[in-house]
Amino acid sequence: MSDPPSTAVSALPPLPVSTLSLLISSGSTNPASAPSSNPPSPQHQSNAPTPPASAKTEPALSDNTKRVTFADKLKREEAANLRLSIKSFVSAVSDRGVNTPPEEMVQQYLVMLDRMILAHPLWVNAPRAEIENALDSIERMIMNALHSSVFCQSLEDRQNDQLIANGIVQLQNAPQTYFLSKPLTDADLSLTLTEFTKLNAARAPRDKLGIIIAACRQLATVVPPADRHSFIKALSLCLIKSKIENIHSNHQYVMLFRRKSRMFGEASDCMQMFGEAVRMIPVLASEWTQNQQQITTTTNTSPRVNTSEMLQRLQMCVDTPSVVHKGNDLTMGDYQTLLAHYKVMYNTL
């Protein structure tokens, strides 16, 4: 069987730098040439020859020179079977010829690929970080191809997205004090909002996850994550302000299709808080709507004449403190507050 055309391989997108690449950035470097993180012992330092002052040190190689990327290896003849396997798998999931849910097919295939790459001649004796980098690259390739056929495809996902979208509309006029005890400025939230606006443009689960982690990191600079409830409400506020679509589907997409073995630590924590923030939006919207309806009902059922009389009496109390009888629990400040509230109520009738 002939190999697939090389043009398909050369069109592979390069692996972008994201917050998660910190875990695997050393995987593509040759271990023999990588500097050790441990300082040399004094004995080794004393025995090491000292170069003459006139000697020129060789310039350090750039990352692009030192690394052999996954895309480079995938172009080689020895990777023909891997290329064919990936192509066949994408076709099988797209055709939906089996009853297995696509997320289960993807997870099972990535586990199988882990064993396949470990035994592959191109990755023999490769460090684990390079294997993880290869699996992340394959996951991105697969999910970029499958995104349109698996993202937001179920009726339940679309209904939940619409429920959250309705909640976002209902909460647009809610003050920040409804979400936070200490209001934040637009500058405080701007970097988090900027991250969230990238979410729907990303297609791979790993890329979406990287955006969510970056947004949580930015928000953590102004709202301490230790106060989990406040942090999640602030995260909900950012999602409401960003007005992004398909919030529920984005959460589900990452949870279902990101490799399970990579969902730990910060990734797991951020996705859990993101999910709670998403689910909180309809709850906050429902409570806000009920509160507004109660205020409207109370206002509409208050007789104008009684309100007018109350305004006159309160105004008299404020203007003439001597009418406030001794033994009354209300202070002058209480009367002034009541007067202000009644004026607002009277004007809305």
Tab-separated table of C-alpha atoms in Angstrom:
chain	number	residue	atom	x	y	z
A	1	MET	CA	0.000	0.000	0.000
A	2	SER	CA	1.429	3.391	-0.948
A	3	ASP	CA	1.963	6.127	1.582
A	4	PRO	CA	-0.473	9.018	1.865
A	5	PRO	CA	0.635	12.146	-0.004
A	6	SER	CA	3.308	14.047	1.838
A	7	THR	CA	1.399	17.310	1.342
A	8	ALA	CA	-1.115	16.227	3.948
A	9	VAL	CA	1.637	15.787	6.462
A	10	SER	CA	3.425	19.023	5.648
A	11	ALA	CA	0.181	20.913	6.261
A	12	LEU	CA	0.112	19.843	9.874
A	13	PRO	CA	-0.236	22.885	12.162
A	14	PRO	CA	2.807	23.617	14.309
A	15	LEU	CA	2.421	23.041	17.992
A	16	PRO	CA	1.653	26.470	19.534
A	17	VAL	CA	3.070	27.523	22.853
A	18	SER	CA	0.372	27.401	25.552
A	19	THR	CA	0.191	27.318	29.320
A	20	LEU	CA	0.196	23.548	29.263
A	21	SER	CA	3.370	23.320	27.166
A	22	LEU	CA	5.327	24.111	30.327
A	23	LEU	CA	4.869	20.461	31.274
A	24	ILE	CA	6.317	19.112	28.042
A	25	SER	CA	8.606	21.812	26.677
A	26	SER	CA	11.712	19.794	27.461
A	27	GLY	CA	10.459	16.705	25.667
A	28	SER	CA	11.683	17.663	22.213
A	29	THR	CA	15.209	18.494	23.334
A	30	ASN	CA	17.955	15.944	22.947
A	31	PRO	CA	18.634	14.675	26.497
A	32	ALA	CA	22.315	14.311	25.779
A	33	SER	CA	22.694	17.985	24.941
A	34	ALA	CA	20.272	19.363	27.547
A	35	PRO	CA	21.952	21.097	30.493
A	36	SER	CA	21.541	19.386	33.824
A	37	SER	CA	19.365	21.067	36.425
A	38	ASN	CA	21.789	19.955	39.158
A	39	PRO	CA	24.985	21.992	39.690
A	40	PRO	CA	28.244	20.057	39.304
A	41	SER	CA	29.947	18.873	42.463
A	42	PRO	CA	33.025	20.751	43.741
A	43	GLN	CA	35.190	17.775	42.752
A	44	HIS	CA	34.011	17.924	39.168
A	45	GLN	CA	34.499	21.669	39.109
A	46	SER	CA	38.135	21.417	40.253
A	47	ASN	CA	38.993	18.750	37.638
A	48	ALA	CA	37.301	20.513	34.761
A	49	PRO	CA	39.786	22.181	32.363
A	50	THR	CA	39.561	25.953	32.150
A	51	PRO	CA	39.342	27.258	28.560
A	52	PRO	CA	41.884	29.892	27.580
A	53	ALA	CA	40.667	33.475	27.636
A	54	SER	CA	41.166	33.768	23.880
A	55	ALA	CA	39.041	30.723	23.117
A	56	LYS	CA	35.685	31.430	21.497
A	57	THR	CA	32.746	29.682	23.010
A	58	GLU	CA	30.366	28.016	20.567
A	59	PRO	CA	27.049	29.898	20.347
A	60	ALA	CA	24.137	28.118	21.912
A	61	LEU	CA	21.879	26.353	19.483
A	62	SER	CA	18.381	27.733	19.121
A	63	ASP	CA	15.363	25.636	20.076
A	64	ASN	CA	14.490	25.172	16.403
A	65	THR	CA	17.976	23.782	15.732
A	66	LYS	CA	18.064	21.395	18.681
A	67	ARG	CA	14.583	19.920	18.430
A	68	VAL	CA	13.220	17.336	16.050
A	69	THR	CA	9.512	17.955	16.183
A	70	PHE	CA	6.716	15.435	16.043
A	71	ALA	CA	5.720	16.817	12.636
A	72	ASP	CA	9.258	16.139	11.368
A	73	LYS	CA	9.116	12.526	12.512
A	74	LEU	CA	5.622	12.059	11.107
A	75	LYS	CA	6.892	12.968	7.619
A	76	ARG	CA	9.397	10.123	7.608
A	77	GLU	CA	8.858	6.874	5.756
A	78	GLU	CA	8.915	4.905	9.008
A	79	ALA	CA	5.801	6.800	10.182
A	80	ALA	CA	3.643	5.710	7.223
A	81	ASN	CA	1.716	3.228	9.369
A	82	LEU	CA	1.038	5.911	11.989
A	83	ARG	CA	-0.214	8.371	9.378
A	84	LEU	CA	-2.510	5.731	7.915
A	85	SER	CA	-3.820	4.805	11.383
A	86	ILE	CA	-4.699	8.417	12.211
A	87	LYS	CA	-6.405	8.962	8.869
A	88	SER	CA	-8.434	5.760	9.178
A	89	PHE	CA	-9.506	6.590	12.715
A	90	VAL	CA	-10.746	10.068	11.790
A	91	SER	CA	-12.761	8.572	8.941
A	92	ALA	CA	-14.270	5.931	11.232
A	93	VAL	CA	-15.404	8.481	13.822
A	94	SER	CA	-16.711	10.890	11.188
A	95	ASP	CA	-18.751	8.183	9.473
A	96	ARG	CA	-20.340	7.130	12.784
A	97	GLY	CA	-20.459	3.549	11.563
A	98	VAL	CA	-20.426	2.205	15.135
A	99	ASN	CA	-22.627	2.830	18.158
A	100	THR	CA	-19.733	3.713	20.451
A	101	PRO	CA	-19.871	7.391	21.516
A	102	PRO	CA	-17.129	9.405	19.793
A	103	GLU	CA	-15.565	10.483	23.096
A	104	GLU	CA	-15.060	6.840	24.068
A	105	MET	CA	-13.561	6.063	20.674
A	106	VAL	CA	-11.113	8.962	20.974
A	107	GLN	CA	-10.053	8.082	24.514
A	108	GLN	CA	-9.553	4.406	23.646
A	109	TYR	CA	-7.601	5.277	20.504
A	110	LEU	CA	-5.251	7.631	22.372
A	111	VAL	CA	-4.540	4.938	24.969
A	112	MET	CA	-3.765	2.489	22.160
A	113	LEU	CA	-1.506	5.065	20.476
A	114	ASP	CA	0.459	5.454	23.688
A	115	ARG	CA	1.502	1.803	23.471
A	116	MET	CA	1.996	2.033	19.710
A	117	ILE	CA	4.368	5.006	19.919
A	118	LEU	CA	6.349	3.465	22.767
A	119	ALA	CA	7.094	0.470	20.518
A	120	HIS	CA	7.627	2.546	17.359
A	121	PRO	CA	11.212	2.700	15.974
A	122	LEU	CA	11.078	6.494	15.748
A	123	TRP	CA	10.437	6.824	19.480
A	124	VAL	CA	12.577	4.024	20.878
A	125	ASN	CA	14.297	5.238	24.062
A	126	ALA	CA	12.558	8.632	23.739
A	127	PRO	CA	11.930	10.402	27.056
A	128	ARG	CA	8.410	10.299	28.397
A	129	ALA	CA	8.002	14.023	27.794
A	130	GLU	CA	8.557	13.493	24.056
A	131	ILE	CA	5.960	10.710	24.039
A	132	GLU	CA	3.486	13.033	25.742
A	133	ASN	CA	4.274	15.723	23.192
A	134	ALA	CA	3.588	13.275	20.353
A	135	LEU	CA	0.282	12.188	21.887
A	136	ASP	CA	-0.767	15.811	22.419
A	137	SER	CA	0.034	16.544	18.773
A	138	ILE	CA	-2.001	13.558	17.590
A	139	GLU	CA	-4.896	14.572	19.828
A	140	ARG	CA	-4.804	18.049	18.266
A	141	MET	CA	-4.716	16.621	14.727
A	142	ILE	CA	-7.635	14.292	15.406
A	143	MET	CA	-9.831	16.817	17.181
A	144	ASN	CA	-9.165	19.590	14.665
A	145	ALA	CA	-10.518	17.200	12.049
A	146	LEU	CA	-13.465	16.025	14.175
A	147	HIS	CA	-14.433	19.331	15.778
A	148	SER	CA	-17.332	20.172	13.472
A	149	SER	CA	-18.845	16.704	13.825
A	150	VAL	CA	-18.645	16.321	17.623
A	151	PHE	CA	-18.773	19.844	19.103
A	152	CYS	CA	-22.216	20.940	20.334
A	153	GLN	CA	-23.985	18.176	18.406
A	154	SER	CA	-26.376	16.741	20.999
A	155	LEU	CA	-29.801	18.211	21.751
A	156	GLU	CA	-28.922	18.337	25.453
A	157	ASP	CA	-25.795	20.416	24.768
A	158	ARG	CA	-27.740	22.885	22.626
A	159	GLN	CA	-30.474	23.223	25.248
A	160	ASN	CA	-27.939	23.851	28.020
A	161	ASP	CA	-26.114	26.400	25.874
A	162	GLN	CA	-29.405	28.231	25.292
A	163	LEU	CA	-30.279	28.122	28.996
A	164	ILE	CA	-26.944	29.723	29.861
A	165	ALA	CA	-27.273	32.258	27.032
A	166	ASN	CA	-30.674	33.316	28.397
A	167	GLY	CA	-29.154	33.662	31.858
A	168	ILE	CA	-26.388	35.877	30.509
A	169	VAL	CA	-28.977	38.194	28.932
A	170	GLN	CA	-30.973	38.371	32.188
A	171	LEU	CA	-27.874	39.248	34.215
A	172	GLN	CA	-26.484	41.982	31.970
A	173	ASN	CA	-27.968	44.736	34.150
A	174	ALA	CA	-27.172	43.106	37.496
A	175	PRO	CA	-24.696	45.192	39.523
A	176	GLN	CA	-21.321	43.738	40.448
A	177	THR	CA	-22.380	43.710	44.087
A	178	TYR	CA	-24.796	40.927	43.164
A	179	PHE	CA	-21.768	38.751	42.361
A	180	LEU	CA	-18.978	40.138	44.525
A	181	SER	CA	-18.742	41.741	47.942
A	182	LYS	CA	-15.838	43.846	46.658
A	183	PRO	CA	-16.461	45.266	43.149
A	184	LEU	CA	-13.687	45.014	40.567
A	185	THR	CA	-12.747	47.507	37.886
A	186	ASP	CA	-12.851	46.799	34.160
A	187	ALA	CA	-9.052	46.788	34.217
A	188	ASP	CA	-9.096	44.031	36.851
A	189	LEU	CA	-11.188	41.794	34.588
A	190	SER	CA	-9.894	42.788	31.161
A	191	LEU	CA	-7.178	40.115	30.836
A	192	THR	CA	-9.549	37.342	31.928
A	193	LEU	CA	-12.193	38.537	29.463
A	194	THR	CA	-9.598	38.642	26.688
A	195	GLU	CA	-8.705	35.002	27.300
A	196	PHE	CA	-12.347	33.884	27.243
A	197	THR	CA	-12.975	35.604	23.893
A	198	LYS	CA	-10.477	33.149	22.327
A	199	LEU	CA	-12.381	30.072	23.487
A	200	ASN	CA	-14.617	29.421	20.483
A	201	ALA	CA	-11.802	30.006	17.994
A	202	ALA	CA	-9.812	27.110	19.487
A	203	ARG	CA	-10.709	23.674	18.148
A	204	ALA	CA	-8.479	21.224	20.026
A	205	PRO	CA	-9.407	20.295	23.629
A	206	ARG	CA	-5.871	21.009	24.802
A	207	ASP	CA	-6.012	24.524	23.333
A	208	LYS	CA	-9.388	25.258	24.932
A	209	LEU	CA	-8.071	23.960	28.236
A	210	GLY	CA	-5.011	26.194	27.948
A	211	ILE	CA	-7.284	29.226	27.472
A	212	ILE	CA	-9.378	28.338	30.526
A	213	ILE	CA	-6.249	27.863	32.657
A	214	ALA	CA	-4.840	31.203	31.474
A	215	ALA	CA	-8.150	32.944	32.300
A	216	CYS	CA	-8.192	31.422	35.788
A	217	ARG	CA	-4.595	32.498	36.361
A	218	GLN	CA	-5.413	36.073	35.359
A	219	LEU	CA	-8.488	36.186	37.604
A	220	ALA	CA	-6.473	34.754	40.512
A	221	THR	CA	-4.363	37.926	40.512
A	222	VAL	CA	-7.386	39.971	41.662
A	223	VAL	CA	-9.614	37.385	43.396
A	224	PRO	CA	-7.876	34.901	45.731
A	225	PRO	CA	-8.739	31.317	44.671
A	226	ALA	CA	-8.581	30.310	48.333
A	227	ASP	CA	-12.020	31.911	48.685
A	228	ARG	CA	-13.468	29.349	46.295
A	229	HIS	CA	-17.072	30.565	46.353
A	230	SER	CA	-16.088	34.171	45.596
A	231	PHE	CA	-13.666	33.032	42.900
A	232	ILE	CA	-16.337	30.947	41.136
A	233	LYS	CA	-18.849	33.825	41.271
A	234	ALA	CA	-16.179	36.135	39.827
A	235	LEU	CA	-15.558	33.555	37.100
A	236	SER	CA	-19.296	33.550	36.357
A	237	LEU	CA	-19.217	37.340	36.146
A	238	CYS	CA	-16.376	37.179	33.600
A	239	LEU	CA	-18.282	34.643	31.488
A	240	ILE	CA	-21.355	36.888	31.573
A	241	LYS	CA	-19.359	39.954	30.575
A	242	SER	CA	-17.540	38.111	27.780
A	243	LYS	CA	-20.899	37.045	26.231
A	244	ILE	CA	-19.279	34.029	24.560
A	245	GLU	CA	-21.526	31.407	22.990
A	246	ASN	CA	-21.680	27.661	23.646
A	247	ILE	CA	-20.171	27.911	27.122
A	248	HIS	CA	-21.618	24.574	28.239
A	249	SER	CA	-20.463	22.826	25.057
A	250	ASN	CA	-16.927	24.180	25.475
A	251	HIS	CA	-16.790	22.737	28.976
A	252	GLN	CA	-18.143	19.368	27.847
A	253	TYR	CA	-15.825	19.222	24.853
A	254	VAL	CA	-12.710	19.549	27.009
A	255	MET	CA	-13.981	17.130	29.653
A	256	LEU	CA	-14.897	14.459	27.087
A	257	PHE	CA	-12.074	14.680	24.566
A	258	ARG	CA	-8.978	15.879	26.412
A	259	ARG	CA	-6.750	12.915	27.298
A	260	LYS	CA	-7.787	11.667	30.720
A	261	SER	CA	-4.187	11.079	31.755
A	262	ARG	CA	-3.499	14.833	31.413
A	263	MET	CA	-6.472	15.996	33.486
A	264	PHE	CA	-4.744	16.416	36.833
A	265	GLY	CA	-3.391	19.186	39.035
A	266	GLU	CA	-4.052	22.699	37.772
A	267	ALA	CA	-5.898	21.434	34.694
A	268	SER	CA	-8.356	19.476	36.816
A	269	ASP	CA	-8.841	22.297	39.330
A	270	CYS	CA	-9.464	24.937	36.667
A	271	MET	CA	-11.939	22.776	34.767
A	272	GLN	CA	-13.829	21.977	37.956
A	273	MET	CA	-14.132	25.659	38.877
A	274	PHE	CA	-15.011	26.583	35.292
A	275	GLY	CA	-17.793	23.976	35.295
A	276	GLU	CA	-19.184	25.287	38.585
A	277	ALA	CA	-19.109	28.848	37.233
A	278	VAL	CA	-20.993	27.757	34.097
A	279	ARG	CA	-23.677	25.942	36.109
A	280	MET	CA	-24.016	28.920	38.457
A	281	ILE	CA	-25.136	31.304	35.698
A	282	PRO	CA	-28.742	29.979	35.334
A	283	VAL	CA	-29.074	29.849	39.138
A	284	LEU	CA	-27.967	33.463	39.539
A	285	ALA	CA	-30.233	34.529	36.677
A	286	SER	CA	-33.255	32.831	38.227
A	287	GLU	CA	-32.627	34.428	41.630
A	288	TRP	CA	-32.059	37.854	40.075
A	289	THR	CA	-35.290	37.634	38.043
A	290	GLN	CA	-37.306	36.599	41.102
A	291	ASN	CA	-35.883	39.477	43.132
A	292	GLN	CA	-36.771	41.981	40.415
A	293	GLN	CA	-40.292	40.584	40.138
A	294	GLN	CA	-40.803	40.883	43.902
A	295	ILE	CA	-39.655	44.508	43.859
A	296	THR	CA	-41.994	45.280	40.957
A	297	THR	CA	-44.930	43.548	42.663
A	298	THR	CA	-44.347	45.387	45.941
A	299	THR	CA	-44.085	48.701	44.128
A	300	ASN	CA	-47.224	48.173	42.033
A	301	THR	CA	-49.366	47.113	45.008
A	302	SER	CA	-48.419	50.121	47.189
A	303	PRO	CA	-51.266	52.730	47.134
A	304	ARG	CA	-50.132	56.138	45.913
A	305	VAL	CA	-51.994	57.984	48.657
A	306	ASN	CA	-50.375	55.990	51.475
A	307	THR	CA	-46.957	56.439	49.939
A	308	SER	CA	-47.550	60.167	49.605
A	309	GLU	CA	-48.603	60.433	53.226
A	310	MET	CA	-45.573	58.447	54.328
A	311	LEU	CA	-43.324	60.776	52.329
A	312	GLN	CA	-44.813	63.798	54.061
A	313	ARG	CA	-44.410	62.256	57.504
A	314	LEU	CA	-40.819	61.184	56.879
A	315	GLN	CA	-39.955	64.571	55.437
A	316	MET	CA	-41.385	66.208	58.555
A	317	CYS	CA	-39.288	63.944	60.783
A	318	VAL	CA	-36.140	64.839	58.873
A	319	ASP	CA	-36.899	68.556	58.767
A	320	THR	CA	-38.096	68.758	62.386
A	321	PRO	CA	-36.056	66.450	64.637
A	322	SER	CA	-38.103	67.546	67.653
A	323	VAL	CA	-41.065	65.483	66.443
A	324	VAL	CA	-39.050	62.304	66.938
A	325	HIS	CA	-40.401	61.072	70.276
A	326	LYS	CA	-38.143	59.845	72.983
A	327	GLY	CA	-37.901	56.084	73.214
A	328	ASN	CA	-38.204	55.662	69.411
A	329	ASP	CA	-35.679	53.119	68.070
A	330	LEU	CA	-35.245	54.993	64.799
A	331	THR	CA	-32.371	57.429	64.514
A	332	MET	CA	-32.207	60.469	62.268
A	333	GLY	CA	-30.082	58.435	59.851
A	334	ASP	CA	-32.818	55.782	59.714
A	335	TYR	CA	-35.403	58.416	58.829
A	336	GLN	CA	-33.193	59.832	56.095
A	337	THR	CA	-32.672	56.347	54.605
A	338	LEU	CA	-36.396	55.600	54.697
A	339	LEU	CA	-37.153	58.927	53.062
A	340	ALA	CA	-34.729	58.184	50.223
A	341	HIS	CA	-36.278	54.760	49.621
A	342	TYR	CA	-39.807	56.094	49.615
A	343	LYS	CA	-38.897	58.831	47.171
A	344	VAL	CA	-37.569	56.166	44.763
A	345	MET	CA	-40.736	54.086	45.224
A	346	TYR	CA	-43.014	57.090	44.809
A	347	ASN	CA	-41.355	58.120	41.558
A	348	THR	CA	-41.773	54.642	40.058
A	349	LEU	CA	-45.526	54.516	40.683
